[in-house]
Coordinates of C-alpha atoms in Angstrom, one line a residue:
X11 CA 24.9 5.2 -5.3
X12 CA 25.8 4.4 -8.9
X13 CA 23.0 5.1 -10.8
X14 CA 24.4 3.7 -14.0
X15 CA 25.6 0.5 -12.1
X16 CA 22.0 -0.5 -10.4
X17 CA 20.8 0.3 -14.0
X18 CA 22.4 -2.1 -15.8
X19 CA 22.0 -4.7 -13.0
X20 CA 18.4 -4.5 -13.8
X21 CA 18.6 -4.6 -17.3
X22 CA 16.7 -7.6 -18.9
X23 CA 19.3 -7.3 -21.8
X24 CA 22.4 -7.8 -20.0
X25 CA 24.1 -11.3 -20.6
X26 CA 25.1 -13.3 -18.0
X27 CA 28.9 -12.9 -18.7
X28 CA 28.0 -9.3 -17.9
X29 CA 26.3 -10.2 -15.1
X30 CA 29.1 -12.2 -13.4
X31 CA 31.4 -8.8 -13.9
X32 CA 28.8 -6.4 -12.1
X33 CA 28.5 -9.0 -9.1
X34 CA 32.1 -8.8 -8.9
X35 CA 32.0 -5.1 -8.5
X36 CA 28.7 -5.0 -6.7
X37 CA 27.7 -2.7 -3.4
X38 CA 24.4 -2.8 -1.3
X39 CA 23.0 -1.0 -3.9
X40 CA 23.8 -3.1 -7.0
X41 CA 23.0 -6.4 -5.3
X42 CA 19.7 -5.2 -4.5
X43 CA 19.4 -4.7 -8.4
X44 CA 20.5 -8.4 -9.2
X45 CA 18.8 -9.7 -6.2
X46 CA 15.8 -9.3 -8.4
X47 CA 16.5 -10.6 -11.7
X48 CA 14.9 -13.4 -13.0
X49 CA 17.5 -15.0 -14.5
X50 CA 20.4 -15.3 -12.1
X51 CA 21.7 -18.6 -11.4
X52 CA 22.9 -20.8 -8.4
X53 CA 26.2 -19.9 -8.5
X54 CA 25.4 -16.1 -9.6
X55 CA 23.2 -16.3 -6.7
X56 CA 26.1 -17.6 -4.4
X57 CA 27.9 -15.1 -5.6
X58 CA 26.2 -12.5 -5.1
X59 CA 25.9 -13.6 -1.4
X60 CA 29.8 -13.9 -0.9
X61 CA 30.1 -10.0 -2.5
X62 CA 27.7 -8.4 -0.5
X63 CA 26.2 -10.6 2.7
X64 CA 23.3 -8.2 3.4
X65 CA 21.7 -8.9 -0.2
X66 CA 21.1 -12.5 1.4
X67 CA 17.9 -10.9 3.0
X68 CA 16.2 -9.8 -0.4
X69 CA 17.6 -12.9 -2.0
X70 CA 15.6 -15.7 0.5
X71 CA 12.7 -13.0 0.1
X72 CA 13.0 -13.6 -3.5
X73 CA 12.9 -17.3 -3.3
X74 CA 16.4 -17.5 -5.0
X75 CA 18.2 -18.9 -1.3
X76 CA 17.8 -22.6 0.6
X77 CA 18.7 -23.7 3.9
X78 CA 21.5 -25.4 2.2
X79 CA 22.8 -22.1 0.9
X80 CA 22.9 -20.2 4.1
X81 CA 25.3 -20.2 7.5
X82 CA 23.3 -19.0 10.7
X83 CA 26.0 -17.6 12.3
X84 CA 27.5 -15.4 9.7
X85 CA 24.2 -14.6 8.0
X86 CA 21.9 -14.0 10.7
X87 CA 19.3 -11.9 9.0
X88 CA 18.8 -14.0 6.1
X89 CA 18.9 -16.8 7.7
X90 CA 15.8 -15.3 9.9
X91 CA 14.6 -14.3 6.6
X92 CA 14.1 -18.0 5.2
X93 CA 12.2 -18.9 8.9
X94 CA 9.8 -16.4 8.0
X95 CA 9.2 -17.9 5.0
X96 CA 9.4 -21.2 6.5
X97 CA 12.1 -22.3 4.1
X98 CA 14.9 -22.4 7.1
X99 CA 16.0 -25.3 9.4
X100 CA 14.4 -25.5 12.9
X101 CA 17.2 -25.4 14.9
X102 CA 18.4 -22.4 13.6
X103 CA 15.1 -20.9 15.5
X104 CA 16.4 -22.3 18.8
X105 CA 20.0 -21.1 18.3
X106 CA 18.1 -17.3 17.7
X107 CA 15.7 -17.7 20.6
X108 CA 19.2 -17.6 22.6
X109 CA 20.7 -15.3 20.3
X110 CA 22.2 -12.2 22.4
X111 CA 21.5 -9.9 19.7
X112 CA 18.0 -8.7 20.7
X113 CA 17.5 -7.4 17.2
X114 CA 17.4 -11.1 16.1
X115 CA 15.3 -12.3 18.9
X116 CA 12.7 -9.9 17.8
X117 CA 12.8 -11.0 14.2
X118 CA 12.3 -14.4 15.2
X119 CA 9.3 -14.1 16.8
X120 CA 7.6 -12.4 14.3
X121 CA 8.4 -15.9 12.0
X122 CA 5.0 -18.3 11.8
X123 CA 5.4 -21.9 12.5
X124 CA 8.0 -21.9 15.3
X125 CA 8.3 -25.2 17.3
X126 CA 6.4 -24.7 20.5
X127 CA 9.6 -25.2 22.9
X128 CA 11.1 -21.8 21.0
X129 CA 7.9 -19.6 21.6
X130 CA 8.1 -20.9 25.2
X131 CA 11.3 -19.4 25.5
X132 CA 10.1 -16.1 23.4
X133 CA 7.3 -15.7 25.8
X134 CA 9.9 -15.9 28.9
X135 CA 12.5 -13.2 26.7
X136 CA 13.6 -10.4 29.5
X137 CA 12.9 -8.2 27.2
X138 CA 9.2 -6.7 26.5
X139 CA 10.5 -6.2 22.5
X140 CA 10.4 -9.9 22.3
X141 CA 7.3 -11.2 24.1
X142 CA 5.1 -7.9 22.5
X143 CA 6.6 -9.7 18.5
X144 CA 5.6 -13.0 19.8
X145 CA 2.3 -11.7 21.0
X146 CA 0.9 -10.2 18.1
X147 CA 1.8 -13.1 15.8
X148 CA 1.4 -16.1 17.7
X149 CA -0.9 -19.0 18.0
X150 CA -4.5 -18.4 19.4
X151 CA -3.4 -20.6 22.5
X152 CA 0.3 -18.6 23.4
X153 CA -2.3 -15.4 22.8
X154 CA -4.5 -16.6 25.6
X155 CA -1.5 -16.9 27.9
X156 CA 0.0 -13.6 26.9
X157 CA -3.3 -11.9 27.6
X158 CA -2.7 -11.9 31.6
X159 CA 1.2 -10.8 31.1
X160 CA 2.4 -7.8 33.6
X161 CA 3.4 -5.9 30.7
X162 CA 0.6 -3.6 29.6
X163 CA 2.3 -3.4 26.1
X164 CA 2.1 -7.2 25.7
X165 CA -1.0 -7.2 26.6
X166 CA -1.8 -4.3 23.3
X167 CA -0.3 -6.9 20.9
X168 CA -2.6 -9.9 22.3
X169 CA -5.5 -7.3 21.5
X170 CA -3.9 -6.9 17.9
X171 CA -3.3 -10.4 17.5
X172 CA -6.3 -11.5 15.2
X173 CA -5.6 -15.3 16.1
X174 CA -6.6 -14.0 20.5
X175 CA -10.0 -16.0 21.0
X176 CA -12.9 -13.9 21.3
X177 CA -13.6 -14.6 24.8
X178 CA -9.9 -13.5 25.4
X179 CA -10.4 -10.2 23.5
X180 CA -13.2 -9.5 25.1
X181 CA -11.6 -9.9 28.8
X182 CA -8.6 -7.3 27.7
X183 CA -11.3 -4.6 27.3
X184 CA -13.4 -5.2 30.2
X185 CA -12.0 -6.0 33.8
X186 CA -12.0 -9.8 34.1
X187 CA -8.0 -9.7 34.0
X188 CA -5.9 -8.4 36.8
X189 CA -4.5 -5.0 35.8
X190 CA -1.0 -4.7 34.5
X191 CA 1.8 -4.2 36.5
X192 CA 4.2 -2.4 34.1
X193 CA 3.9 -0.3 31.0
X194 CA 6.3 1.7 28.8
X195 CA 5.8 5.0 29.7
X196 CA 6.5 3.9 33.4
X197 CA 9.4 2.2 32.3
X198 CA 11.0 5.2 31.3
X199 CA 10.2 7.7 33.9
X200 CA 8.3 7.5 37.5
X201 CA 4.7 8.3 37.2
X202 CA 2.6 10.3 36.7
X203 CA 4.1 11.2 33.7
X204 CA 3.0 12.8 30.4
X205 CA 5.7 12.5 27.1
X206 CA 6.1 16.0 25.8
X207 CA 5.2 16.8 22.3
X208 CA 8.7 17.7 21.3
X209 CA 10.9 15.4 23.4
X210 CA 14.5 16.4 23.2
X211 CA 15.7 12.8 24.2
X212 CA 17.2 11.0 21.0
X213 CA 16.5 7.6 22.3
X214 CA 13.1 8.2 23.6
X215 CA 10.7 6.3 21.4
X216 CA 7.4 7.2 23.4
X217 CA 4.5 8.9 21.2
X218 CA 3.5 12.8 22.0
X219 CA 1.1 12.3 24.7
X220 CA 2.2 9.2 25.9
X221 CA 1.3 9.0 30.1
X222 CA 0.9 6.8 32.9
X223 CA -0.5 8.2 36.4
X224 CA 0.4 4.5 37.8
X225 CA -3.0 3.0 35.7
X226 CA -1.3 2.6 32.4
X227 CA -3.8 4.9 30.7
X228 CA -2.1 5.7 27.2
X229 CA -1.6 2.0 26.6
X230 CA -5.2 0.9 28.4
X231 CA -6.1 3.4 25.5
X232 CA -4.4 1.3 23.3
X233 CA -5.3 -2.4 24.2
X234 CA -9.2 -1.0 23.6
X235 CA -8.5 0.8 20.6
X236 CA -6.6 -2.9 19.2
X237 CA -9.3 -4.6 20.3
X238 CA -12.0 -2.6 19.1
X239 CA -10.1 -2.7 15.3
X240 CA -10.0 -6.6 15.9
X241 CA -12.8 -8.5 14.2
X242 CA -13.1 -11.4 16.4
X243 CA -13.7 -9.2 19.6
X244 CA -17.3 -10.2 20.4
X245 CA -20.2 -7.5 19.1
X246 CA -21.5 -7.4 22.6
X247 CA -17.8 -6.3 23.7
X248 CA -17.4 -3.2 21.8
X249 CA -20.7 -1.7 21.8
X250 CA -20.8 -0.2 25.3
X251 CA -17.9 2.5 23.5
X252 CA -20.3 4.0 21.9
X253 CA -20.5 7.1 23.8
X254 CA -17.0 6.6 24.9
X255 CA -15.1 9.8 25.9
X256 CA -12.3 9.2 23.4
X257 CA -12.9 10.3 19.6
X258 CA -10.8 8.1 18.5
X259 CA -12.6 4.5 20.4
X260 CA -15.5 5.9 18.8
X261 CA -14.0 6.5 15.3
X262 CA -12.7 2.9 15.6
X263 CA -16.1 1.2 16.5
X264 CA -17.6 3.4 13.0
X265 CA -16.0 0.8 11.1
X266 CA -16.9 -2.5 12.7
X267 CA -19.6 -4.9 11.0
X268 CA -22.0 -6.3 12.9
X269 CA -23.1 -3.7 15.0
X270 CA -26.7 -3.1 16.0
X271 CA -28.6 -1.0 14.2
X272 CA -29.0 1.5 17.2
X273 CA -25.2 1.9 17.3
X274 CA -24.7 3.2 14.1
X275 CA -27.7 5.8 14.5
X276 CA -25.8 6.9 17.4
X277 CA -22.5 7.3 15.5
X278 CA -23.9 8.9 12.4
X279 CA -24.9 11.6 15.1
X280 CA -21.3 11.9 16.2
X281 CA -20.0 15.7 16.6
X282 CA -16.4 14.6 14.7
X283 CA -16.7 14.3 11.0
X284 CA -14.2 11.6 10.9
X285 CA -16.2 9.1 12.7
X286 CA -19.4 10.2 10.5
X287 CA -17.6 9.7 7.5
X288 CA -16.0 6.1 8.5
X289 CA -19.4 5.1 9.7
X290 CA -20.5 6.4 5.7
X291 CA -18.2 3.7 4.1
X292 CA -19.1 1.3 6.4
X293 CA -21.1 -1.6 4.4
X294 CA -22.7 -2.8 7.4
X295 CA -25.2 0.2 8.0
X296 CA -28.5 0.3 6.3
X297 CA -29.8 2.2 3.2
X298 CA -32.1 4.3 5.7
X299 CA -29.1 5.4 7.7
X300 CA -27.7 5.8 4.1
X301 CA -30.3 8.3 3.2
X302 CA -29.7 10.0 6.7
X303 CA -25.7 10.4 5.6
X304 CA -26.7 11.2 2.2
X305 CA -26.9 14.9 3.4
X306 CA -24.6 14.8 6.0
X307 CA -23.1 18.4 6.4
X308 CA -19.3 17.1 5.7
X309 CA -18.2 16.8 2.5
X310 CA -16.0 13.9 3.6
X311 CA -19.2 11.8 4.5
X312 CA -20.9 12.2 1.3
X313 CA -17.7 11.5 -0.5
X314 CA -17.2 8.1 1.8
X315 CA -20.6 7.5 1.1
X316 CA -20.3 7.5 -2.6
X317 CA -18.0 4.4 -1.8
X318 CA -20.0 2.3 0.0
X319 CA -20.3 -0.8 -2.4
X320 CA -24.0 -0.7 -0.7
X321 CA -25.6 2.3 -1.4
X322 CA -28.5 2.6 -3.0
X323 CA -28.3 3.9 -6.9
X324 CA -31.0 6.7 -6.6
X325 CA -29.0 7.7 -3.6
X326 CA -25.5 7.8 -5.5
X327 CA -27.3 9.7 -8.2
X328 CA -27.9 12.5 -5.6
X329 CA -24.3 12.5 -4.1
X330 CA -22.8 12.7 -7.7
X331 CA -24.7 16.3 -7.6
X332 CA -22.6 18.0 -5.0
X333 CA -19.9 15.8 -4.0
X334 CA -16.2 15.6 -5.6
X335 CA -15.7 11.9 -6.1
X336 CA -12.5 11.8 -8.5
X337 CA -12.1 9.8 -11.5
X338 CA -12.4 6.5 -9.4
X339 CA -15.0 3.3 -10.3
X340 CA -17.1 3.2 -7.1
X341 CA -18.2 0.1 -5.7
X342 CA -21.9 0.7 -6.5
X343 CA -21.3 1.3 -10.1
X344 CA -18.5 -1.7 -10.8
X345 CA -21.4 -3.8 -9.4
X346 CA -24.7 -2.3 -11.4
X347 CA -26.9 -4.5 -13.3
X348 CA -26.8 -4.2 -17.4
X349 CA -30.4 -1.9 -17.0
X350 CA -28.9 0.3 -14.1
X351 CA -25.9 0.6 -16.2
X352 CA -28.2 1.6 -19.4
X353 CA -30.3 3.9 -17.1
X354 CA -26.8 5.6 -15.6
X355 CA -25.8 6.1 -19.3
X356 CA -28.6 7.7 -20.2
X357 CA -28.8 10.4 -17.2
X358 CA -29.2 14.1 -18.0
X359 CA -26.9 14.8 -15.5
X360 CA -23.4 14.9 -16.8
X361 CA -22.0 13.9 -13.1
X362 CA -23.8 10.4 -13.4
X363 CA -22.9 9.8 -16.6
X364 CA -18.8 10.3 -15.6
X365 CA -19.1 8.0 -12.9
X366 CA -20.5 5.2 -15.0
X367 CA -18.4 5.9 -17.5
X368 CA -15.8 4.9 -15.2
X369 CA -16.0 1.4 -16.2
X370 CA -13.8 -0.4 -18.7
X371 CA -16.5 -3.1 -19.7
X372 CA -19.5 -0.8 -21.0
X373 CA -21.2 -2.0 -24.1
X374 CA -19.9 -0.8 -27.4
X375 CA -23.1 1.4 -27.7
X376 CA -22.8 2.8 -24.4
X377 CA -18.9 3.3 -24.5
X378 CA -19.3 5.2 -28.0
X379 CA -22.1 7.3 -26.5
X380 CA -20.1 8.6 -23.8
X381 CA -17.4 9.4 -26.1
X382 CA -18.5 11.4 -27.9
X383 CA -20.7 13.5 -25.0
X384 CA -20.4 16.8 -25.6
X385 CA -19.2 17.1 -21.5
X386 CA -15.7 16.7 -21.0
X387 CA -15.9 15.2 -17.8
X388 CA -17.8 12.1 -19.4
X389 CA -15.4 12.0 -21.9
X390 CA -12.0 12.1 -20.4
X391 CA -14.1 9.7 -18.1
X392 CA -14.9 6.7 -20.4
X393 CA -11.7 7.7 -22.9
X394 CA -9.1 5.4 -21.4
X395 CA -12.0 2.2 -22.5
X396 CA -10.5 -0.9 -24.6
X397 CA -12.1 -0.7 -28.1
X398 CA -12.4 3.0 -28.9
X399 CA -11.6 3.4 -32.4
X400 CA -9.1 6.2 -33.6
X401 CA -11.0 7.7 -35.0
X402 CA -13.4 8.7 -32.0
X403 CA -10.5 9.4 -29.9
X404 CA -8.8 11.7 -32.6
X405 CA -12.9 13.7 -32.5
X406 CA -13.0 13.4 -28.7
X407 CA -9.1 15.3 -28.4
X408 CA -10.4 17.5 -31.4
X409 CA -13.8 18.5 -29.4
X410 CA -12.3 18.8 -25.4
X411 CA -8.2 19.3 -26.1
X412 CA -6.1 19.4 -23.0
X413 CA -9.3 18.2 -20.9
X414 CA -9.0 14.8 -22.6
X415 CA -5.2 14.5 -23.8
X416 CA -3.7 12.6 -21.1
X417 CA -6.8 10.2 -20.4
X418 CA -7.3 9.4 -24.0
X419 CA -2.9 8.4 -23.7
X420 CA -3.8 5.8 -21.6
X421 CA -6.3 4.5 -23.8
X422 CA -4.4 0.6 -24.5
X423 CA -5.4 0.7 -28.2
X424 CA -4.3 3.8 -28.8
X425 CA -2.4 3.4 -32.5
X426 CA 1.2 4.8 -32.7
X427 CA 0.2 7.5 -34.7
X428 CA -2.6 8.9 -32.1
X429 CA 0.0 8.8 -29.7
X430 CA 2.7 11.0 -31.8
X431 CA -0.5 13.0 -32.7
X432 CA -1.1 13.7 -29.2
X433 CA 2.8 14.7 -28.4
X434 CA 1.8 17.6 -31.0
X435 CA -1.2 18.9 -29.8
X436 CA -1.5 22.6 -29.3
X437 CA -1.5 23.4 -26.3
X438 CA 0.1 20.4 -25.1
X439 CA -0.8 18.7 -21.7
X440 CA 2.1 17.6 -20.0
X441 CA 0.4 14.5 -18.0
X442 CA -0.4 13.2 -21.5
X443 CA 3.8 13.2 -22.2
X444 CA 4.0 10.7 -19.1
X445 CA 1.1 8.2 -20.0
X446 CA 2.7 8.5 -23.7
X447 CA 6.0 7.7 -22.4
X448 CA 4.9 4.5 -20.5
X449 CA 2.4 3.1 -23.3
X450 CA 3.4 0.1 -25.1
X451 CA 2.7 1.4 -28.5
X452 CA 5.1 4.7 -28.1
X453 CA 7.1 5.1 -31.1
X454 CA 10.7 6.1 -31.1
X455 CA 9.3 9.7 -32.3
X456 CA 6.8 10.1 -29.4
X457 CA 9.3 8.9 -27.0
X458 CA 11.8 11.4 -28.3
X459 CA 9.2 14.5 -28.0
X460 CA 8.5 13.3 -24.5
X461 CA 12.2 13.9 -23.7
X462 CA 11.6 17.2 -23.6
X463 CA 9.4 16.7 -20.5
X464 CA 10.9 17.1 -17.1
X465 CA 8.5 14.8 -15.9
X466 CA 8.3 12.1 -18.7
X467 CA 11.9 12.1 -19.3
X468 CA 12.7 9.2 -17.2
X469 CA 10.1 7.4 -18.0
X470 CA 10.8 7.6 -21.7
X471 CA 14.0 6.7 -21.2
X472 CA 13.1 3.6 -19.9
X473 CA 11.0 2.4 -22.9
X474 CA 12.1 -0.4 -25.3
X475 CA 11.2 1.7 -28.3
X476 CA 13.6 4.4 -27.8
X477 CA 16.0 5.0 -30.9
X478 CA 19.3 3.1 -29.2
X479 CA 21.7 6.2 -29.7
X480 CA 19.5 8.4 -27.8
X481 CA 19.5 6.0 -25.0
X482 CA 23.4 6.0 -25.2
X483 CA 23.1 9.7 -24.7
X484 CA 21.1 9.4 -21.8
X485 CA 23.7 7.7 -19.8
X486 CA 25.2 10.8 -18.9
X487 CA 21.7 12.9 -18.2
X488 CA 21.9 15.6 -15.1
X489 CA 19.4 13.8 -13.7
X490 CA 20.1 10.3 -12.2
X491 CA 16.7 9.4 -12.2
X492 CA 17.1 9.4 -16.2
X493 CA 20.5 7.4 -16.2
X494 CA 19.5 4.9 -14.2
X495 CA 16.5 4.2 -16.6
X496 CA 18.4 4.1 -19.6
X497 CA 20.8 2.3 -18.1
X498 CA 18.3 -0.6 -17.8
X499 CA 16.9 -0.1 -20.9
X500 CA 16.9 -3.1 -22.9
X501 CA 17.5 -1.5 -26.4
X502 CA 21.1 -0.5 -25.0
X503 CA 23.2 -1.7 -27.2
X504 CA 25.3 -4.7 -25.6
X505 CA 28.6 -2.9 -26.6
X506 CA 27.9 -0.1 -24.7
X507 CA 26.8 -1.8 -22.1
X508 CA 29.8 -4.1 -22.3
X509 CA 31.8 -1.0 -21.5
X510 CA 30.0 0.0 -18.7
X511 CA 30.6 -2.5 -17.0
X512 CA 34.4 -2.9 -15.3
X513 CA 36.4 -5.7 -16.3
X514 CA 37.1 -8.4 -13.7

């Protein structure tokens, strides 16, 4: 990979004559650079399709292709990729339905819209590859026939399929179907069979555990899991699993809505933390249950808890006690009234007072009073807020230091001279060198002192602001990462650039 190359290809600066050069040069790698610039044209476009034929893919993704501009048979994969977007021609998806590349049949039935006569053919594909695409996409009424197919695996993707009626679902967990015939563990070896965990086949594509006795029981396993994560699988469907053998049926169900209450009391008693602590973030279960969770033994469930956009505030205020939430806006607190936010700014615990301070659209009297609390944790908390003035973000890095330094570089009105301020702090904090290096107000001084960051340094060399020569001496960096950034730096001068890139 040229580094330097797939640089420039994405540099917003480079002319168009300079463009037309790079295309003609262009590998995999540098078309996938141009394939996402803004600014090629038709025949840059066309061009760039002629060069390298694989970039036609990222090009229809990209909007930049039309039917008009592609030939089925000698750009197969783009051409697929314009069906999926429904940009391609029809008949192109009845020449693929025959295609003998089974790569392309696949691909084609994952595309929506297909003319009915094509996913007839799909469904009837001789390989299970094709009809298990076509069944988890398709159309609620191609889902319904699917449902009853011999193949136990079509029958998973059916239970997947979020367009499978209800009623339909509902049959592929209980026992109104006739059993599959066929599955892919018995396809591969005679039951009863069990994969090992380290299979030394290289073509073998069967998950550790995988078995079949002659009742398909790894995929059975499957088509109820799929169905239980389906939301239009009928409530009264799914709630017999409740006590289900299998942690992970249960662990599925924790997260379904509309479930009655007496289901989730069972989970929340659940032996496996996991299915505790989904059930926790679940916004269907009630505050009482809530309360119940609240001091659950698992430090997972009180921390999925904290999330729940429903729980109650005087229960939240007791989870911020002993639980590690992380610097992250919970639900509860984005959505808290103008008094509950006052309240939460005003708690004697420090804990509360970080997680409200969280938001980024506090009222100035609020957002200054958490600046400048005399907990760090608060501070860094609320220190990235819009409207801080310098001169309460120079007091907060002068009361909490390295605690604050890389929070208070995000801050989006931070002047250029707090940032160059903070790339001199003693000791420095070498997070706050990467926000620095990404900020939009980064001077050419601050950029340069966050060269000296191992971490920062591609980033920086990246950023519009930085002086021109010392991007020019960044192009031959030990580390690629860097080169390729200040490659596609903007402020390269066009000279340079110029003789980057190899004449036609």
């Amino acid at each position: 990979m040229d580094h330097l190359l797939c640089g420039l290809a994405a540099d917003p600066a480079l002319s168009a004559g300079l463009v037309d050069r790079l295309i003609a040069v262009a590998d995999d790698d540098i078309a996938e650079s141009l394939a996402v610039r803004k600014d090629l044209s038709r025949a840059q476009v066309a061009a760039v399709v002629a060069r390298v034929p694989e970039s036609g893919v990222r090009l229809a993704y990209e909007g930049l292709l039309t039917a008009a501009d592609i030939d089925p048979v000698t750009q197969p994969r783009a051409a697929l990729a314009l069906l999926d977007k429904r940009a391609g021609n029809p008949e192109w998806a009845r020449r693929f339905a025959a295609d003998p590349v089974l790569e392309h049949r696949e691909k084609l039935a994952v595309c929506p819209g297909l003319p009915a006569d094509v996913r007839e053919n799909l469904a009837a594909d001789p390989d299970v590859r094709v009809v298990t695409e076509l069944a988890l996409w398709t159309t609620p009424d191609m889902a319904t026939r699917l449902a009853g197919h011999p193949h136990a695996e079509v029958r998973r993707a059916v239970a997947a399929n979020e367009a499978t009626p209800p009623d339909v679902l509902a049959a592929l967990i209980g026992e109104e179907l006739p059993p599959p015939r066929r599955c892919l563990v018995c396809d591969r070896a005679a039951p009863p069979f069990v994969q090992e965990p380290q299979c030394p086949r290289s073509d073998c594509d069967l998950p550790p555990g995988a078995s079949c006795d002659g009742s398909h029981e790894s995929t059975t396993h499957e088509i109820q899991e799929a169905a239980l994560r389906n939301p239009g699988t009928p409530t009264e469907a799914v709630v017999g699993f409740v006590d289900h053998p299998s942690m992970l049926l249960r662990w599925t169900l924790a997260t379904r809505p509309g479930l009655p209450p007496e289901v989730y009391r069972r989970l929340a008693a659940d032996p496996v933390p996991g299915v505790r602590a989904d059930l926790a973030g679940n916004p269907a279960i009630d505050a009482a249950l809530m309360r119940i969770l609240a001091d659950d033994r698992d430090h997972e469930v009180r921390r999925r808890l904290a999330g729940n956009p429903n729980v109650p505030l005087d229960v939240l205020v007791h989870l911020a006690d002993g639980t590690r939430i992380g610097a992250t806006l919970l639900p509860r607190i984005a959505a808290a009234s103008p008094g509950e936010v006052r309240q939460l700014g005003q708690s004697p615990n420090p804990a509360v007072r970080m997680l409200v301070g969280q938001r980024r659209d506090l009222p100035p009297e609020i957002r200054d009073v958490l600046a400048d609390d005399p907990d760090a944790k608060v501070a860094k908390s609320v220190a990235p807020h819009p409207g801080l003035t310098e001169a309460r973000l120079r007091a907060m890095v002068d009361r909490h230091g390295v605690r604050v330094l890389a929070k208070v570089a995000t801050n989006p009105d931070a002047s250029p001279a707090l940032l160059e301020y903070l790339t001199r702090h003693e000791p420095p904090a070498q997070k706050a060198f990467r926000e620095i290096a990404r900020h939009r107000n980064a001077t050419a001084r601050a950029l340069l002192d966050c060269l000296a960051d191992r971490r920062a340094r591609p980033i920086a060399a990246g950023h519009p602001a930085l002086l021109p020569s010392a991007v020019v001496d960044l192009l031959t960096d030990a580390d690629s990462q860097v080169v390729e950034a200040a490659a596609a730096n903007p402020a390269l001068p066009l000279a340079v650039m110029s003789d980057l890139v190899p004449q036609l």
